[in-house]
Amino acid sequence: MRSQDYGRDILSARQPKKIPEVVAEPGTVAEDPASGFCGAVVGFEPGAVALEDRHGRRRVFPLVPAGFLVDGAPVTLVRPAAPAPAAPTRSASGSVRVRGLRARTARESRIWVEGVHDAELVEAVWGHDLRVEGVVVEPLSGIDHLAARVAEFGTGPGRRLGVLVDHLVTGSKESRLVADLDDEQVMVTGHPYVDIWQAVRPSALGIPAWPQVPRGVDWKTGVCAALGWGDPADGWRRVRAAARGFRDLEPPLVGAVERLIDFVTDPQG
C-alpha cells in the first residue's frame, strides 16, 4: 500500500496568482480598495494616477502593483506608452516640411519664370520651400526683353536673379535670347519642353504621351484639340490638378528649379 505521506510532492509550492496589468487609458474606471474611491482615469502625475468620480471629485493615487480594482478584480494600472514622435512630413517638393511655418520676409533676390502657368506650377510643388526661404516667384510674360528687365532690376550682392526658361535647347529662340546675358548675379536655366505643361509626366495625367502638334499651330490649342480637353483654360486645370508633387514632373524641370532656389538663397551670393 502506498503511504499517504508520499501522495504529493512536498517540495512543490503553490504559484502565486498573477495580477494582470491594465493600461490606464483616459476613461478607464478603477477603484482604490483601501479607500473605496472609484472613478475614471483623467490624468497622471509622476508615479501616480488621477481618478475622478461621478460627482466630479478627484483624487490622486500611487501607481503600485496590484493597487486597484477594475471590474472587481485586482489589477496593476500602468501608464499608456508615450506616442512615438511623428515622422517628419514631406512637402510636395520632397523637402522636410517645417511645422508651424511663418513665411520669412521676402528676399531681394527673385526667381523669374516665363508665364503665369509656370509660376503656378512652381508654387504648387515648391511653394513651401519658397516661403521657408522668403523667395518670390514672378512671371515675365515671355523673355523677349529679358536683358532689359535684368538691367532694370539692378542685380548685386544679395540681389540675385534666377530665371527659368521654357524650351532652352541649342538653337532655339530662347537660347539665343539668353546668350548675351553676362552677370554673375544671374542664373538662367530651364528645361527642353516647348511649354511648362509638357514638363508634367503623361502618366500623372493618364495619357500615354503628349501629342505631336503641327508647326504653325498654337501648342496648347493643338494639345487640347488632340486630347479632347476643350480650350487651353480647361486644359490647364487638368495639368495643374495632376501636378501634386515633384514625382509628377519630369526630372529636367525639377533639377532646374532646385538649382535656381539654391542660387538665389546662397548666403555667399
Short mmCIF file of C-alpha atoms in Angstrom, two decimals:
data_model
loop_
_atom_site.label_atom_id
_atom_site.label_comp_id
_atom_site.label_asym_id
_atom_site.label_seq_id
_atom_site.Cartn_x
_atom_site.Cartn_y
_atom_site.Cartn_z
CA MET A 1 0.00 0.00 0.00
CA ARG A 2 1.26 3.45 -0.93
CA SER A 3 1.95 5.62 2.04
CA GLN A 4 -0.17 8.76 2.26
CA ASP A 5 2.98 10.62 3.33
CA TYR A 6 4.22 10.50 -0.24
CA GLY A 7 0.96 11.27 -2.05
CA ARG A 8 2.22 14.66 -3.29
CA ASP A 9 5.48 16.49 -3.98
CA ILE A 10 6.27 18.18 -0.70
CA LEU A 11 8.82 20.43 -2.49
CA SER A 12 6.26 22.00 -4.80
CA ALA A 13 4.81 25.39 -3.86
CA ARG A 14 1.61 26.97 -4.98
CA GLN A 15 2.32 29.51 -7.68
CA PRO A 16 1.13 32.99 -6.72
CA LYS A 17 -1.74 34.28 -8.80
CA LYS A 18 -0.51 36.65 -11.46
CA ILE A 19 -2.05 40.10 -11.24
CA PRO A 20 -2.87 41.42 -14.71
CA GLU A 21 -1.71 44.79 -15.94
CA VAL A 22 -4.30 47.19 -17.32
CA VAL A 23 -3.33 50.21 -19.39
CA ALA A 24 -4.85 53.24 -17.69
CA GLU A 25 -6.34 54.85 -20.76
CA PRO A 26 -8.36 58.01 -20.12
CA GLY A 27 -11.84 56.98 -19.01
CA THR A 28 -10.78 53.62 -17.52
CA VAL A 29 -12.84 53.12 -14.33
CA ALA A 30 -10.79 51.91 -11.37
CA GLU A 31 -11.28 51.62 -7.59
CA ASP A 32 -8.79 52.21 -4.80
CA PRO A 33 -9.58 49.26 -2.46
CA ALA A 34 -8.13 50.95 0.61
CA SER A 35 -10.41 53.98 0.47
CA GLY A 36 -13.21 52.67 -1.69
CA PHE A 37 -12.83 55.67 -4.00
CA CYS A 38 -13.96 54.77 -7.53
CA GLY A 39 -13.52 56.95 -10.57
CA ALA A 40 -12.37 57.29 -14.15
CA VAL A 41 -8.77 57.94 -15.13
CA VAL A 42 -8.43 61.63 -16.00
CA GLY A 43 -4.68 62.23 -15.86
CA PHE A 44 -1.30 61.39 -14.43
CA GLU A 45 1.35 62.79 -12.15
CA PRO A 46 4.85 61.38 -11.68
CA GLY A 47 4.30 57.84 -10.36
CA ALA A 48 0.58 58.43 -9.79
CA VAL A 49 -2.80 58.44 -11.50
CA ALA A 50 -5.70 60.86 -11.04
CA LEU A 51 -9.23 59.47 -10.76
CA GLU A 52 -12.48 61.44 -10.93
CA ASP A 53 -15.73 60.06 -9.53
CA ARG A 54 -19.23 60.69 -10.84
CA HIS A 55 -19.60 63.72 -8.56
CA GLY A 56 -16.57 65.42 -10.13
CA ARG A 57 -14.29 64.79 -7.13
CA ARG A 58 -10.69 63.99 -7.98
CA ARG A 59 -8.05 62.10 -6.04
CA VAL A 60 -4.52 61.03 -6.87
CA PHE A 61 -3.25 57.52 -6.08
CA PRO A 62 0.21 55.97 -6.47
CA LEU A 63 0.68 53.53 -9.33
CA VAL A 64 1.70 50.49 -7.26
CA PRO A 65 1.49 46.80 -8.18
CA ALA A 66 -1.99 45.32 -7.59
CA GLY A 67 -3.05 48.71 -6.30
CA PHE A 68 -6.51 48.95 -7.91
CA LEU A 69 -9.66 47.03 -8.71
CA VAL A 70 -11.14 47.01 -12.21
CA ASP A 71 -14.47 45.24 -12.60
CA GLY A 72 -13.95 43.98 -9.05
CA ALA A 73 -10.66 42.21 -9.78
CA PRO A 74 -7.21 43.36 -8.61
CA VAL A 75 -5.03 44.85 -11.30
CA THR A 76 -1.83 46.80 -11.75
CA LEU A 77 -2.52 50.03 -13.56
CA VAL A 78 0.20 51.15 -15.98
CA ARG A 79 0.54 54.38 -17.88
CA PRO A 80 -0.12 54.27 -21.63
CA ALA A 81 3.00 54.18 -23.75
CA ALA A 82 4.13 57.57 -24.94
CA PRO A 83 3.19 58.13 -28.57
CA ALA A 84 6.05 57.71 -31.00
CA PRO A 85 7.37 61.01 -32.29
CA ALA A 86 5.70 61.93 -35.53
CA ALA A 87 7.77 61.15 -38.57
CA PRO A 88 8.78 64.27 -40.45
CA THR A 89 6.33 65.03 -43.23
CA ARG A 90 7.44 65.95 -46.70
CA SER A 91 6.42 68.91 -48.81
CA ALA A 92 5.33 68.50 -52.43
CA SER A 93 8.95 69.08 -53.48
CA GLY A 94 10.20 66.25 -51.25
CA SER A 95 11.81 68.52 -48.64
CA VAL A 96 11.12 68.14 -44.91
CA ARG A 97 8.05 70.22 -44.10
CA VAL A 98 8.63 72.90 -41.48
CA ARG A 99 5.88 72.73 -38.85
CA GLY A 100 4.22 75.95 -37.78
CA LEU A 101 5.80 77.77 -40.70
CA ARG A 102 5.58 81.52 -40.82
CA ALA A 103 6.85 82.87 -44.12
CA ARG A 104 10.02 84.87 -43.70
CA THR A 105 10.39 88.39 -45.05
CA ALA A 106 10.90 88.26 -48.79
CA ARG A 107 14.47 88.39 -50.02
CA GLU A 108 15.56 90.97 -52.54
CA SER A 109 16.57 88.11 -54.83
CA ARG A 110 13.86 86.79 -57.15
CA ILE A 111 13.03 83.86 -59.40
CA TRP A 112 11.54 84.81 -62.76
CA VAL A 113 9.52 82.44 -64.92
CA GLU A 114 8.07 82.96 -68.37
CA GLY A 115 4.37 82.93 -67.63
CA VAL A 116 1.53 82.57 -65.16
CA HIS A 117 1.27 78.82 -65.66
CA ASP A 118 4.97 78.43 -64.91
CA ALA A 119 4.55 80.44 -61.70
CA GLU A 120 1.52 78.43 -60.59
CA LEU A 121 3.26 75.11 -61.19
CA VAL A 122 6.39 76.18 -59.31
CA GLU A 123 4.21 77.40 -56.43
CA ALA A 124 2.23 74.14 -56.40
CA VAL A 125 5.34 72.00 -55.93
CA TRP A 126 7.90 74.31 -54.29
CA GLY A 127 5.62 76.79 -52.50
CA HIS A 128 6.53 75.53 -49.02
CA ASP A 129 10.26 75.78 -49.74
CA LEU A 130 9.89 79.25 -51.21
CA ARG A 131 8.07 80.53 -48.12
CA VAL A 132 10.69 79.00 -45.83
CA GLU A 133 13.41 80.78 -47.82
CA GLY A 134 11.49 84.00 -48.47
CA VAL A 135 11.77 83.75 -52.26
CA VAL A 136 9.22 85.41 -54.55
CA VAL A 137 8.45 83.95 -57.98
CA GLU A 138 7.38 86.45 -60.64
CA PRO A 139 6.04 85.76 -64.17
CA LEU A 140 7.63 87.73 -67.02
CA SER A 141 5.06 87.24 -69.80
CA GLY A 142 7.85 85.97 -72.05
CA ILE A 143 11.59 86.62 -72.21
CA ASP A 144 11.81 88.73 -75.37
CA HIS A 145 13.07 91.68 -73.32
CA LEU A 146 14.95 89.74 -70.68
CA ALA A 147 18.22 91.70 -70.90
CA ALA A 148 16.39 95.00 -70.41
CA ARG A 149 14.42 93.61 -67.48
CA VAL A 150 17.61 92.41 -65.80
CA ALA A 151 19.21 95.83 -66.23
CA GLU A 152 16.11 97.48 -64.81
CA PHE A 153 16.09 95.14 -61.81
CA GLY A 154 19.66 96.03 -60.89
CA THR A 155 21.45 92.96 -59.56
CA GLY A 156 24.13 92.95 -56.89
CA PRO A 157 25.29 91.08 -53.78
CA GLY A 158 22.19 89.76 -52.02
CA ARG A 159 20.07 90.76 -55.02
CA ARG A 160 20.25 87.84 -57.38
CA LEU A 161 18.01 86.67 -60.21
CA GLY A 162 17.22 83.11 -61.17
CA VAL A 163 15.42 82.76 -64.50
CA LEU A 164 13.50 79.64 -65.58
CA VAL A 165 13.15 79.39 -69.35
CA ASP A 166 10.99 77.05 -71.42
CA HIS A 167 12.48 75.21 -74.43
CA LEU A 168 16.04 76.08 -73.50
CA VAL A 169 17.81 73.91 -76.09
CA THR A 170 20.62 74.60 -78.52
CA GLY A 171 19.46 76.66 -81.49
CA SER A 172 16.11 77.69 -80.01
CA LYS A 173 14.92 81.29 -79.91
CA GLU A 174 15.10 81.11 -76.13
CA SER A 175 18.75 80.06 -76.11
CA ARG A 176 19.63 82.99 -78.40
CA LEU A 177 17.81 85.48 -76.18
CA VAL A 178 19.78 84.48 -73.08
CA ALA A 179 23.16 84.00 -74.75
CA ASP A 180 24.24 87.62 -74.29
CA LEU A 181 23.47 87.79 -70.56
CA ASP A 182 26.73 88.09 -68.66
CA ASP A 183 26.11 88.75 -64.99
CA GLU A 184 27.41 86.57 -62.17
CA GLN A 185 24.37 87.52 -60.11
CA VAL A 186 22.03 86.00 -62.72
CA MET A 187 21.47 82.29 -63.35
CA VAL A 188 19.42 81.23 -66.36
CA THR A 189 18.39 77.63 -66.55
CA GLY A 190 15.43 75.78 -67.93
CA HIS A 191 14.01 72.65 -69.48
CA PRO A 192 13.77 71.28 -73.03
CA TYR A 193 9.98 71.24 -73.27
CA VAL A 194 8.01 73.52 -75.59
CA ASP A 195 5.79 74.59 -72.70
CA ILE A 196 5.69 74.05 -68.94
CA TRP A 197 2.66 71.78 -69.44
CA GLN A 198 4.91 69.25 -71.16
CA ALA A 199 7.11 69.04 -68.05
CA VAL A 200 4.24 67.23 -66.28
CA ARG A 201 4.59 63.49 -66.76
CA PRO A 202 1.96 61.99 -69.10
CA SER A 203 1.38 59.20 -66.56
CA ALA A 204 0.24 61.79 -63.99
CA LEU A 205 -2.42 62.92 -66.48
CA GLY A 206 -3.48 59.43 -67.51
CA ILE A 207 -2.34 59.86 -71.12
CA PRO A 208 0.19 57.70 -72.99
CA ALA A 209 2.21 60.67 -74.25
CA TRP A 210 1.95 64.34 -75.12
CA PRO A 211 0.56 64.62 -78.65
CA GLN A 212 2.60 65.98 -81.55
CA VAL A 213 1.33 69.41 -82.59
CA PRO A 214 1.89 70.53 -86.20
CA ARG A 215 4.14 73.54 -86.77
CA GLY A 216 2.18 76.74 -87.05
CA VAL A 217 -0.50 75.59 -84.58
CA ASP A 218 -0.53 77.08 -81.09
CA TRP A 219 0.87 74.27 -78.97
CA LYS A 220 -1.66 74.43 -76.11
CA THR A 221 -4.60 74.73 -78.53
CA GLY A 222 -3.31 71.77 -80.52
CA VAL A 223 -2.81 69.64 -77.41
CA CYS A 224 -6.33 70.36 -76.13
CA ALA A 225 -7.83 69.53 -79.55
CA ALA A 226 -5.92 66.26 -79.78
CA LEU A 227 -6.85 65.16 -76.27
CA GLY A 228 -10.43 66.48 -76.24
CA TRP A 229 -9.69 68.82 -73.34
CA GLY A 230 -11.71 71.79 -74.53
CA ASP A 231 -9.89 75.13 -74.61
CA PRO A 232 -6.47 75.89 -73.07
CA ALA A 233 -8.08 77.14 -69.85
CA ASP A 234 -9.75 73.74 -69.41
CA GLY A 235 -6.51 72.01 -70.33
CA TRP A 236 -4.51 73.97 -67.77
CA ARG A 237 -6.92 72.99 -64.99
CA ARG A 238 -6.24 69.34 -65.81
CA VAL A 239 -2.48 69.84 -65.92
CA ARG A 240 -2.39 71.86 -62.71
CA ALA A 241 -4.50 69.31 -60.82
CA ALA A 242 -2.23 66.46 -61.93
CA ALA A 243 0.96 68.09 -60.63
CA ARG A 244 0.66 67.22 -56.95
CA GLY A 245 4.37 66.78 -56.24
CA PHE A 246 7.82 66.55 -57.75
CA ARG A 247 7.27 62.91 -58.77
CA ASP A 248 4.62 64.12 -61.22
CA LEU A 249 7.19 66.29 -63.02
CA GLU A 250 9.95 65.45 -65.48
CA PRO A 251 13.47 65.46 -63.93
CA PRO A 252 14.82 68.34 -66.10
CA LEU A 253 12.27 70.75 -64.62
CA VAL A 254 12.82 69.51 -61.07
CA GLY A 255 16.57 69.93 -61.37
CA ALA A 256 16.27 73.38 -62.94
CA VAL A 257 14.03 74.78 -60.21
CA GLU A 258 16.15 73.28 -57.42
CA ARG A 259 19.27 74.92 -58.89
CA LEU A 260 17.56 78.30 -59.06
CA ILE A 261 16.38 78.12 -55.44
CA ASP A 262 19.88 77.19 -54.32
CA PHE A 263 21.35 80.05 -56.36
CA VAL A 264 19.11 82.84 -55.08
CA THR A 265 19.38 81.66 -51.45
CA ASP A 266 23.16 81.16 -51.45
CA PRO A 267 24.45 83.20 -48.48
CA GLN A 268 27.66 83.87 -50.43
CA GLY A 269 25.71 85.48 -53.27
#
